[in-house]
Short mmCIF file of C-alpha atoms and ligand atoms in Angstrom, two decimals:
data_model
loop_
_atom_site.label_atom_id
_atom_site.label_comp_id
_atom_site.label_asym_id
_atom_site.label_seq_id
_atom_site.Cartn_x
_atom_site.Cartn_y
_atom_site.Cartn_z
CA MET A 1 -12.13 -13.90 -22.31
CA LYS A 2 -11.09 -13.91 -18.70
CA LYS A 3 -8.99 -11.10 -17.44
CA GLN A 4 -5.48 -12.40 -16.71
CA ILE A 5 -4.24 -10.98 -13.50
CA ALA A 6 -0.63 -10.99 -12.20
CA ILE A 7 -0.63 -10.81 -8.41
CA LEU A 8 2.66 -9.45 -7.01
CA GLY A 9 2.70 -10.58 -3.38
CA SER A 10 -0.01 -13.21 -3.66
CA THR A 11 0.82 -14.75 -0.23
CA GLY A 12 0.14 -11.62 1.71
CA SER A 13 -3.02 -10.08 3.18
CA ILE A 14 -4.09 -8.30 -0.08
CA GLY A 15 -2.83 -11.16 -2.26
CA THR A 16 -4.82 -13.78 -0.55
CA GLN A 17 -7.99 -11.63 -0.52
CA ALA A 18 -7.44 -11.01 -4.31
CA LEU A 19 -7.37 -14.73 -4.92
CA GLN A 20 -10.72 -14.93 -3.00
CA VAL A 21 -12.13 -12.36 -5.38
CA ILE A 22 -10.87 -14.33 -8.34
CA GLU A 23 -12.38 -17.53 -6.91
CA GLU A 24 -15.72 -15.85 -6.54
CA HIS A 25 -15.68 -14.81 -10.18
CA PRO A 26 -14.10 -17.73 -12.02
CA ASP A 27 -15.86 -16.79 -15.27
CA GLN A 28 -14.21 -13.25 -15.19
CA TYR A 29 -10.74 -13.57 -13.75
CA GLU A 30 -7.75 -15.86 -13.78
CA ALA A 31 -4.48 -15.63 -11.85
CA TYR A 32 -1.77 -15.63 -14.43
CA VAL A 33 1.30 -15.03 -12.17
CA LEU A 34 1.70 -15.48 -8.46
CA THR A 35 4.64 -14.22 -6.58
CA ALA A 36 6.04 -14.31 -3.00
CA ASN A 37 9.23 -13.33 -1.21
CA HIS A 38 10.05 -16.31 0.95
CA ARG A 39 6.80 -17.99 2.13
CA VAL A 40 7.33 -20.87 -0.38
CA GLU A 41 4.81 -23.36 1.09
CA GLU A 42 2.02 -20.77 0.73
CA LEU A 43 3.03 -20.11 -2.78
CA ILE A 44 3.10 -23.82 -3.66
CA ALA A 45 -0.35 -24.30 -2.24
CA GLN A 46 -1.74 -21.29 -4.10
CA ALA A 47 -0.15 -22.46 -7.38
CA ARG A 48 -1.66 -25.96 -7.02
CA ARG A 49 -5.09 -24.44 -6.35
CA HIS A 50 -5.10 -21.70 -9.00
CA GLN A 51 -2.78 -23.21 -11.71
CA PRO A 52 -1.25 -20.01 -12.82
CA GLU A 53 0.99 -19.83 -15.93
CA ALA A 54 3.93 -18.93 -13.80
CA VAL A 55 5.15 -18.39 -10.24
CA VAL A 56 8.11 -16.30 -9.09
CA ILE A 57 9.86 -16.47 -5.69
CA ALA A 58 11.83 -13.39 -5.05
CA ASP A 59 14.21 -15.05 -2.56
CA GLU A 60 16.29 -17.26 -4.81
CA GLN A 61 17.23 -19.84 -2.19
CA HIS A 62 13.75 -21.32 -2.42
CA TYR A 63 13.91 -21.94 -6.10
CA GLN A 64 14.84 -25.67 -6.16
CA HIS A 65 12.25 -26.59 -3.64
CA LEU A 66 9.50 -24.54 -5.48
CA LYS A 67 10.49 -26.09 -8.77
CA GLU A 68 10.36 -29.65 -7.50
CA ALA A 69 7.11 -29.16 -5.65
CA LEU A 70 5.33 -28.04 -8.85
CA SER A 71 7.25 -30.40 -11.21
CA ASP A 72 4.06 -32.43 -12.01
CA LEU A 73 2.24 -29.28 -13.27
CA PRO A 74 2.71 -27.11 -16.30
CA ILE A 75 3.64 -24.05 -14.32
CA LYS A 76 6.79 -22.07 -15.15
CA VAL A 77 8.87 -21.36 -12.14
CA TYR A 78 11.17 -18.43 -11.77
CA ALA A 79 13.27 -16.82 -8.84
CA GLY A 80 14.77 -13.47 -8.21
CA MET A 81 13.92 -9.84 -8.43
CA ASP A 82 14.85 -9.57 -12.08
CA ALA A 83 12.44 -12.38 -12.96
CA LEU A 84 9.69 -10.66 -10.96
CA CYS A 85 10.36 -7.40 -12.77
CA GLN A 86 10.27 -9.07 -16.22
CA ILE A 87 7.28 -11.36 -15.82
CA VAL A 88 4.81 -8.40 -15.44
CA GLN A 89 5.47 -7.60 -19.08
CA GLU A 90 4.28 -10.85 -20.54
CA ALA A 91 1.72 -10.35 -23.36
CA PRO A 92 -1.31 -12.21 -21.94
CA ILE A 93 -1.35 -10.21 -18.67
CA ASP A 94 -4.39 -7.80 -18.54
CA MET A 95 -3.74 -6.30 -15.14
CA VAL A 96 -1.02 -6.28 -12.50
CA LEU A 97 -2.05 -6.10 -8.84
CA THR A 98 0.94 -4.72 -6.86
CA ALA A 99 0.41 -6.24 -3.45
CA MET A 100 3.93 -6.62 -2.33
CA VAL A 101 5.10 -4.49 0.59
CA GLY A 102 7.52 -1.68 0.74
CA TYR A 103 10.07 -0.08 -1.67
CA ALA A 104 10.65 -3.47 -3.41
CA GLY A 105 7.28 -2.72 -5.34
CA LEU A 106 8.81 0.21 -7.24
CA ARG A 107 10.78 -1.52 -9.97
CA PRO A 108 8.19 -4.13 -11.02
CA THR A 109 5.42 -1.45 -11.00
CA MET A 110 7.48 0.75 -13.32
CA ASN A 111 8.04 -2.14 -15.63
CA ALA A 112 4.30 -2.99 -15.64
CA ILE A 113 3.48 0.68 -16.48
CA ARG A 114 5.96 0.68 -19.30
CA ALA A 115 4.40 -2.53 -20.69
CA ARG A 116 1.02 -0.69 -20.49
CA LYS A 117 -0.52 -3.09 -18.05
CA PRO A 118 -3.21 -1.46 -16.06
CA ILE A 119 -2.12 -1.39 -12.39
CA ALA A 120 -4.31 -2.21 -9.44
CA LEU A 121 -2.20 -0.42 -6.91
CA ALA A 122 -2.06 -1.64 -3.34
CA ASN A 123 1.68 -1.03 -2.90
CA LYS A 124 1.34 2.63 -1.83
CA GLU A 125 5.03 2.87 -1.13
CA THR A 126 5.63 3.07 -4.89
CA LEU A 127 3.75 6.48 -4.98
CA VAL A 128 5.27 7.63 -1.74
CA VAL A 129 8.78 7.04 -2.97
CA ALA A 130 8.41 8.27 -6.51
CA GLY A 131 4.88 9.56 -7.18
CA GLU A 132 5.96 12.25 -9.66
CA LEU A 133 8.00 9.87 -11.70
CA ILE A 134 5.35 7.15 -11.64
CA ASN A 135 2.66 9.62 -12.77
CA GLU A 136 4.72 10.79 -15.64
CA LEU A 137 5.49 7.24 -16.64
CA ALA A 138 1.85 6.32 -16.59
CA ARG A 139 0.91 9.40 -18.59
CA VAL A 140 3.52 8.85 -21.27
CA ASN A 141 2.41 5.22 -21.64
CA GLY A 142 -1.28 5.78 -21.24
CA THR A 143 -1.38 3.20 -18.39
CA PRO A 144 -4.24 3.53 -15.88
CA ILE A 145 -3.52 3.22 -12.20
CA LEU A 146 -6.53 2.03 -10.23
CA PRO A 147 -6.37 2.38 -6.42
CA VAL A 148 -6.83 -0.62 -4.14
CA ASP A 149 -6.10 1.22 -0.84
CA SER A 150 -9.61 1.48 0.67
CA GLU A 151 -9.58 5.28 1.11
CA HIS A 152 -8.35 5.94 -2.41
CA SER A 153 -10.87 3.46 -3.77
CA ALA A 154 -13.52 5.35 -1.93
CA VAL A 155 -12.40 8.67 -3.41
CA PHE A 156 -12.21 7.01 -6.82
CA GLN A 157 -15.71 5.72 -6.46
CA CYS A 158 -16.92 9.26 -5.41
CA LEU A 159 -15.29 10.65 -8.49
CA THR A 160 -17.22 8.33 -10.86
CA GLY A 161 -19.50 10.55 -12.99
CA GLU A 162 -17.71 13.74 -12.03
CA VAL A 163 -15.52 14.20 -15.04
CA GLY A 164 -14.57 17.78 -15.37
CA ASN A 165 -15.77 18.68 -11.87
CA PRO A 166 -12.78 20.01 -9.82
CA ILE A 167 -12.06 18.57 -6.44
CA GLU A 168 -12.08 21.15 -3.74
CA LYS A 169 -10.90 18.76 -0.98
CA VAL A 170 -10.15 15.10 -0.48
CA ILE A 171 -11.10 13.94 3.06
CA LEU A 172 -9.24 10.83 4.06
CA THR A 173 -10.70 8.90 7.01
CA ALA A 174 -8.42 7.22 9.49
CA SER A 175 -9.41 4.75 12.26
CA GLY A 176 -6.86 6.22 14.52
CA GLY A 177 -5.46 2.67 15.16
CA PRO A 178 -5.08 0.84 18.43
CA PHE A 179 -3.60 3.86 20.28
CA ARG A 180 -6.02 6.53 19.24
CA THR A 181 -6.80 7.43 22.88
CA PHE A 182 -3.33 6.87 24.39
CA SER A 183 -1.41 9.63 26.05
CA ARG A 184 2.28 10.25 25.09
CA GLU A 185 3.26 8.51 28.40
CA GLN A 186 1.22 5.49 27.44
CA LEU A 187 2.67 5.52 23.86
CA ALA A 188 6.22 5.51 25.23
CA VAL A 189 5.75 1.97 26.58
CA VAL A 190 3.55 0.21 24.04
CA THR A 191 4.60 -3.15 22.86
CA LYS A 192 4.77 -4.57 19.35
CA GLU A 193 2.02 -7.07 20.32
CA GLN A 194 -0.25 -4.20 21.21
CA ALA A 195 0.72 -2.34 17.97
CA LEU A 196 0.02 -5.42 15.83
CA HIS A 197 -3.62 -5.61 17.16
CA HIS A 198 -5.49 -3.32 14.83
CA PRO A 199 -9.11 -2.61 15.89
CA ASN A 200 -10.78 -2.77 12.48
CA TRP A 201 -8.52 -4.32 9.86
CA GLN A 202 -6.49 -7.56 9.42
CA MET A 203 -3.41 -6.64 7.53
CA GLY A 204 0.28 -7.49 7.01
CA ALA A 205 2.68 -6.55 9.94
CA LYS A 206 4.31 -3.50 8.29
CA ILE A 207 1.16 -1.68 7.40
CA THR A 208 -0.35 -2.64 10.75
CA ILE A 209 2.50 -0.86 12.54
CA ASP A 210 2.22 2.10 10.09
CA SER A 211 -1.44 2.29 11.06
CA ALA A 212 -0.55 2.40 14.74
CA THR A 213 1.93 5.21 14.20
CA MET A 214 -0.38 6.92 11.61
CA MET A 215 2.54 6.88 9.11
CA ASN A 216 0.06 4.91 7.02
CA LYS A 217 -2.23 7.86 6.86
CA GLY A 218 0.64 10.16 6.02
CA PHE A 219 1.63 7.82 3.18
CA GLU A 220 -2.05 7.85 2.12
CA VAL A 221 -1.97 11.66 1.90
CA ILE A 222 1.07 11.38 -0.46
CA GLU A 223 -0.66 8.68 -2.43
CA ALA A 224 -3.82 10.89 -2.77
CA ARG A 225 -1.64 13.76 -4.01
CA TRP A 226 -0.41 11.72 -6.92
CA LEU A 227 -3.52 9.59 -7.75
CA PHE A 228 -5.92 12.56 -7.81
CA GLY A 229 -3.71 15.40 -8.79
CA VAL A 230 -4.55 17.50 -5.70
CA GLN A 231 -2.29 19.75 -3.70
CA PRO A 232 -1.24 18.87 -0.10
CA GLU A 233 -3.48 21.59 1.42
CA GLN A 234 -6.44 20.07 -0.44
CA ILE A 235 -5.97 16.81 1.42
CA GLU A 236 -7.51 16.57 4.91
CA VAL A 237 -7.32 13.66 7.38
CA VAL A 238 -10.13 13.07 9.83
CA VAL A 239 -10.16 10.37 12.45
CA HIS A 240 -13.27 8.22 12.25
CA PRO A 241 -12.91 5.27 14.61
CA GLN A 242 -15.76 3.18 13.23
CA SER A 243 -14.13 2.78 9.73
CA VAL A 244 -17.48 2.87 8.04
CA ILE A 245 -16.96 5.94 5.81
CA HIS A 246 -13.91 4.91 3.78
CA SER A 247 -13.16 8.45 2.52
CA MET A 248 -14.83 11.55 0.99
CA VAL A 249 -14.57 14.17 -1.76
CA GLN A 250 -15.77 17.72 -1.37
CA PHE A 251 -16.53 19.52 -4.65
CA GLU A 252 -16.69 23.24 -5.57
CA ASP A 253 -20.31 23.65 -4.58
CA GLY A 254 -19.57 22.38 -1.07
CA ALA A 255 -21.24 19.02 -1.75
CA ILE A 256 -19.39 16.06 -0.03
CA LYS A 257 -19.68 12.55 -1.40
CA ALA A 258 -18.67 9.65 0.73
CA GLN A 259 -18.32 5.87 0.19
CA LEU A 260 -19.46 3.58 3.01
CA GLY A 261 -19.18 -0.14 3.62
CA MET A 262 -17.83 -2.83 5.90
CA PRO A 263 -14.08 -2.75 6.40
CA ASP A 264 -13.32 -5.49 3.93
CA MET A 265 -10.50 -5.10 1.42
CA ARG A 266 -12.20 -7.50 -1.06
CA LEU A 267 -14.47 -4.70 -2.15
CA PRO A 268 -11.70 -2.22 -3.29
CA ILE A 269 -9.73 -5.09 -4.77
CA GLN A 270 -12.75 -6.22 -6.79
CA TYR A 271 -13.64 -2.71 -7.91
CA ALA A 272 -10.13 -2.19 -9.31
CA PHE A 273 -10.48 -5.47 -11.21
CA SER A 274 -14.05 -4.81 -12.52
CA TYR A 275 -14.01 -0.91 -12.97
CA PRO A 276 -16.11 0.62 -14.40
CA ASP A 277 -18.49 -2.25 -13.75
CA ARG A 278 -19.60 -3.47 -10.34
CA LEU A 279 -19.92 -7.19 -9.82
CA HIS A 280 -21.89 -9.15 -7.13
CA ALA A 281 -19.99 -9.79 -3.91
CA SER A 282 -20.99 -12.24 -1.20
CA PHE A 283 -19.28 -10.74 1.69
CA PRO A 284 -21.21 -9.17 4.63
CA ARG A 285 -23.19 -5.88 4.17
CA LEU A 286 -23.06 -2.86 6.27
CA ASP A 287 -26.23 -2.66 8.36
CA LEU A 288 -26.97 0.94 9.32
CA ARG A 289 -29.50 -0.28 11.94
CA THR A 290 -26.73 -1.66 14.03
CA CYS A 291 -24.25 1.17 13.38
CA THR A 292 -25.52 3.60 15.83
CA SER A 293 -23.04 6.42 15.63
CA LEU A 294 -20.44 7.74 13.16
CA THR A 295 -17.89 10.02 14.92
CA PHE A 296 -15.17 12.31 13.74
CA GLU A 297 -12.08 13.79 15.44
CA GLN A 298 -9.04 15.83 14.56
CA PRO A 299 -5.81 13.84 14.27
CA ASP A 300 -3.33 14.73 17.02
CA LEU A 301 -0.02 15.59 15.31
CA GLN A 302 1.74 15.78 18.63
CA ARG A 303 1.03 12.23 19.67
CA PHE A 304 1.13 10.87 16.14
CA ARG A 305 4.21 12.79 14.80
CA ASN A 306 4.72 10.47 11.81
CA LEU A 307 1.61 12.03 10.13
CA ALA A 308 3.23 15.52 10.45
CA LEU A 309 6.56 14.19 9.18
CA ALA A 310 4.82 12.79 6.07
CA TYR A 311 3.04 16.12 5.37
CA GLU A 312 6.44 17.87 5.88
CA ALA A 313 8.03 15.48 3.34
CA LEU A 314 5.28 16.01 0.83
CA ASN A 315 5.63 19.78 1.11
CA GLN A 316 9.40 19.63 0.69
CA GLY A 317 9.01 17.28 -2.23
CA GLY A 318 11.98 16.00 -4.28
CA ASN A 319 13.40 12.80 -2.66
CA MET A 320 12.16 13.61 0.86
CA PRO A 321 9.20 11.26 0.77
CA CYS A 322 11.65 8.55 -0.38
CA ILE A 323 13.81 9.30 2.55
CA VAL A 324 10.93 9.11 4.96
CA ASN A 325 9.76 5.77 3.41
CA ALA A 326 13.21 4.11 3.69
CA ALA A 327 13.80 5.38 7.31
CA ASN A 328 10.28 4.16 8.15
CA GLU A 329 10.92 0.73 6.80
CA ILE A 330 14.01 0.38 8.85
CA CYS A 331 12.33 1.79 11.98
CA VAL A 332 9.30 -0.57 11.61
CA ALA A 333 11.61 -3.55 11.24
CA ALA A 334 13.63 -2.38 14.29
CA PHE A 335 10.35 -1.93 16.33
CA LEU A 336 9.22 -5.46 15.39
CA GLN A 337 12.68 -6.74 16.66
CA ASP A 338 12.25 -4.78 19.91
CA ARG A 339 15.36 -2.57 19.02
CA ILE A 340 13.49 0.65 19.31
CA SER A 341 10.55 2.04 21.13
CA PHE A 342 7.24 3.23 19.61
CA LEU A 343 7.90 6.97 20.01
CA ASP A 344 11.58 6.70 19.07
CA MET A 345 10.52 5.78 15.46
CA SER A 346 9.50 9.42 14.82
CA ASP A 347 12.68 10.85 16.25
CA VAL A 348 14.87 8.57 14.14
CA ILE A 349 12.87 9.36 10.97
CA ALA A 350 13.18 13.12 11.66
CA GLU A 351 16.84 12.72 12.08
CA ALA A 352 17.21 10.77 8.86
CA MET A 353 15.29 13.55 7.06
CA GLN A 354 17.96 16.04 8.21
CA ARG A 355 20.88 13.90 7.40
CA VAL A 356 20.17 12.31 3.99
CA ASN A 357 21.16 14.43 0.94
CA PHE A 358 18.16 16.30 -0.38
CA ILE A 359 17.65 16.26 -4.18
CA ARG A 360 14.98 18.61 -5.53
CA LYS A 361 14.47 16.95 -8.93
CA PRO A 362 15.45 13.27 -8.50
CA THR A 363 15.78 10.84 -11.35
CA TYR A 364 15.06 7.09 -11.00
CA GLU A 365 18.71 6.50 -10.21
CA ASP A 366 18.55 9.20 -7.55
CA TYR A 367 15.66 7.41 -5.85
CA VAL A 368 17.58 4.19 -5.84
CA GLN A 369 20.59 5.88 -4.36
CA THR A 370 18.50 7.81 -1.82
CA ASP A 371 16.77 4.60 -0.65
CA THR A 372 20.12 2.95 -0.10
CA GLU A 373 21.64 5.99 1.60
CA ALA A 374 18.62 6.55 3.82
CA ARG A 375 18.65 2.91 4.99
CA ARG A 376 22.29 3.16 5.85
CA ILE A 377 22.03 6.36 7.76
CA THR A 378 18.94 5.24 9.69
CA GLU A 379 20.74 2.03 10.69
CA GLU A 380 23.64 4.24 11.83
CA ILE A 381 21.29 6.47 13.91
CA LEU A 382 19.82 3.27 15.46
CA THR A 383 23.10 1.66 16.37
CA ASN A 384 25.21 4.69 17.32
CA GLU A 385 22.83 6.87 19.23
CA ARG A 386 20.48 4.48 20.95
P1 NDP B 401 1.82 -8.68 3.59
O1 NDP B 401 3.05 -8.50 4.47
O2 NDP B 401 0.62 -9.33 4.13
O3 NDP B 401 2.26 -9.29 2.23
C1 NDP B 401 3.26 -8.81 1.46
C2 NDP B 401 3.46 -9.69 0.20
O4 NDP B 401 4.57 -9.18 -0.53
C3 NDP B 401 3.76 -11.08 0.46
O5 NDP B 401 3.33 -11.97 -0.57
C4 NDP B 401 5.29 -11.13 0.54
O6 NDP B 401 5.85 -12.41 0.33
C5 NDP B 401 5.63 -10.20 -0.63
N1 NDP B 401 6.90 -9.49 -0.42
C6 NDP B 401 7.39 -8.84 0.74
N2 NDP B 401 8.58 -8.37 0.48
C7 NDP B 401 8.87 -8.60 -0.72
C8 NDP B 401 10.05 -8.44 -1.54
N3 NDP B 401 11.10 -7.78 -1.05
N4 NDP B 401 10.04 -8.81 -2.80
C9 NDP B 401 9.07 -9.48 -3.25
N5 NDP B 401 7.88 -9.75 -2.59
C10 NDP B 401 7.79 -9.34 -1.30
O7 NDP B 401 1.44 -7.20 3.20
P2 NDP B 401 -0.08 -6.62 2.85
O8 NDP B 401 -0.84 -7.57 1.93
O9 NDP B 401 -0.74 -6.21 4.05
O10 NDP B 401 0.22 -5.24 2.10
C11 NDP B 401 0.74 -5.30 0.76
C12 NDP B 401 0.70 -3.85 0.25
O11 NDP B 401 -0.64 -3.37 0.17
C13 NDP B 401 1.46 -2.83 1.09
O12 NDP B 401 2.09 -1.88 0.35
C14 NDP B 401 0.40 -2.19 1.90
O13 NDP B 401 0.71 -0.86 2.31
C15 NDP B 401 -0.70 -2.22 0.90
N6 NDP B 401 -2.10 -2.17 1.54
C16 NDP B 401 -2.51 -3.28 2.29
C17 NDP B 401 -3.72 -3.28 2.93
C18 NDP B 401 -4.18 -4.41 3.70
O14 NDP B 401 -5.32 -4.43 4.15
N7 NDP B 401 -3.45 -5.35 4.02
C19 NDP B 401 -4.63 -2.15 2.80
C20 NDP B 401 -4.14 -1.05 1.87
C21 NDP B 401 -2.95 -1.14 1.38
P3 NDP B 401 6.06 -13.44 1.54
O15 NDP B 401 4.72 -13.92 1.91
O16 NDP B 401 6.91 -14.58 0.95
O17 NDP B 401 6.74 -12.67 2.61
MG1 MG B 402 -5.77 2.53 3.60
#
């Protein structure tokens, strides 16, 4: 029986690499559902190639075109966010890969957890926004959440065989992004073109900007807190520009385990699909003979203030990480439209953290409201004060 995989966000960077993994193991995996937001031509091409049971386009205005383009094939075609949230619950689905970007991933992920579909989690924003709620939902339903983010996959791989051995520290590595060595004066004038050019990874635009500001690493700290049940002070970030060590775990006896490899997302995607097994992979191997040095630095929280803001939000708890996520989504979009400078992003997020109503024990409805409110206030800060 082939594992039936629903790929939410199949047209993105993670989605397309997941389809490559499926193509390399046609005897093991099949794409059951493919979804996109508005890149309809890419979705059509993927559907023709992979012949899934169904496709969903979130943006409803593309429905007619998608339906007509696939009318010669027995593929069900749906549109809209509600359809996307419902489809993850279909009985034949064995695993849901959440590879859509941003807050939009929260609702479908919650539905998949309720339907007891194991989650291969790429959409870290889901755990940033509502980690406590997601963990509780997964616990109640007995639904496993397997990390796809390379750092968390590394930690997960280090934890294999360590059942019952407490974690002393999780050490997340960070490449430092394209501006690792820039001064604040230089950071003040960087362009989106520079920020979109990541030294080690090819990723979607939003996460590439988050990597440049190090908000991505801040989000990964929050993600680690919920995935591995560790406290904020047990999570350390170390800058490791070569991106060879994907992350580490330190145990009670002081031993540190690390996972190394080429920077290639197909490995963590495949491991989430195949866990606890490992499957053959044809992509390039790390050659330690050509990798002459592995270096480590402390992250600079003055130059990369977003990382500090994410730690602050995690320590405050409640809906604060949700506020930071929403403010960050607005700021990244504004930066990509040249409406705001690189360093301004942190100032705007910090102000939104002050202004949006803090809720210590948020319900799902509180998160929805917080997200809306934080977006509104962030837009207000952007238009009124800049
Ligand atoms: P991309 O921008 O490349 O792809 C995002 C996908 O989600 C696309 O299929 C897009 O559709 C779809 N999408 C976007 N917005 C919506 C929406 N509102 N509703 C429904 N679908 C939507 O992103 P990435 O693949 O880079 O990242 C995806 C997730 O994985 C993010 O959460 C990111 O943080 C995480 N991640 C990514 C890594 C990477 O290497 N890329 C590494 C680790 C984590 P369309 O094509 O139509 O726009
Ligand atoms: Mg990562």
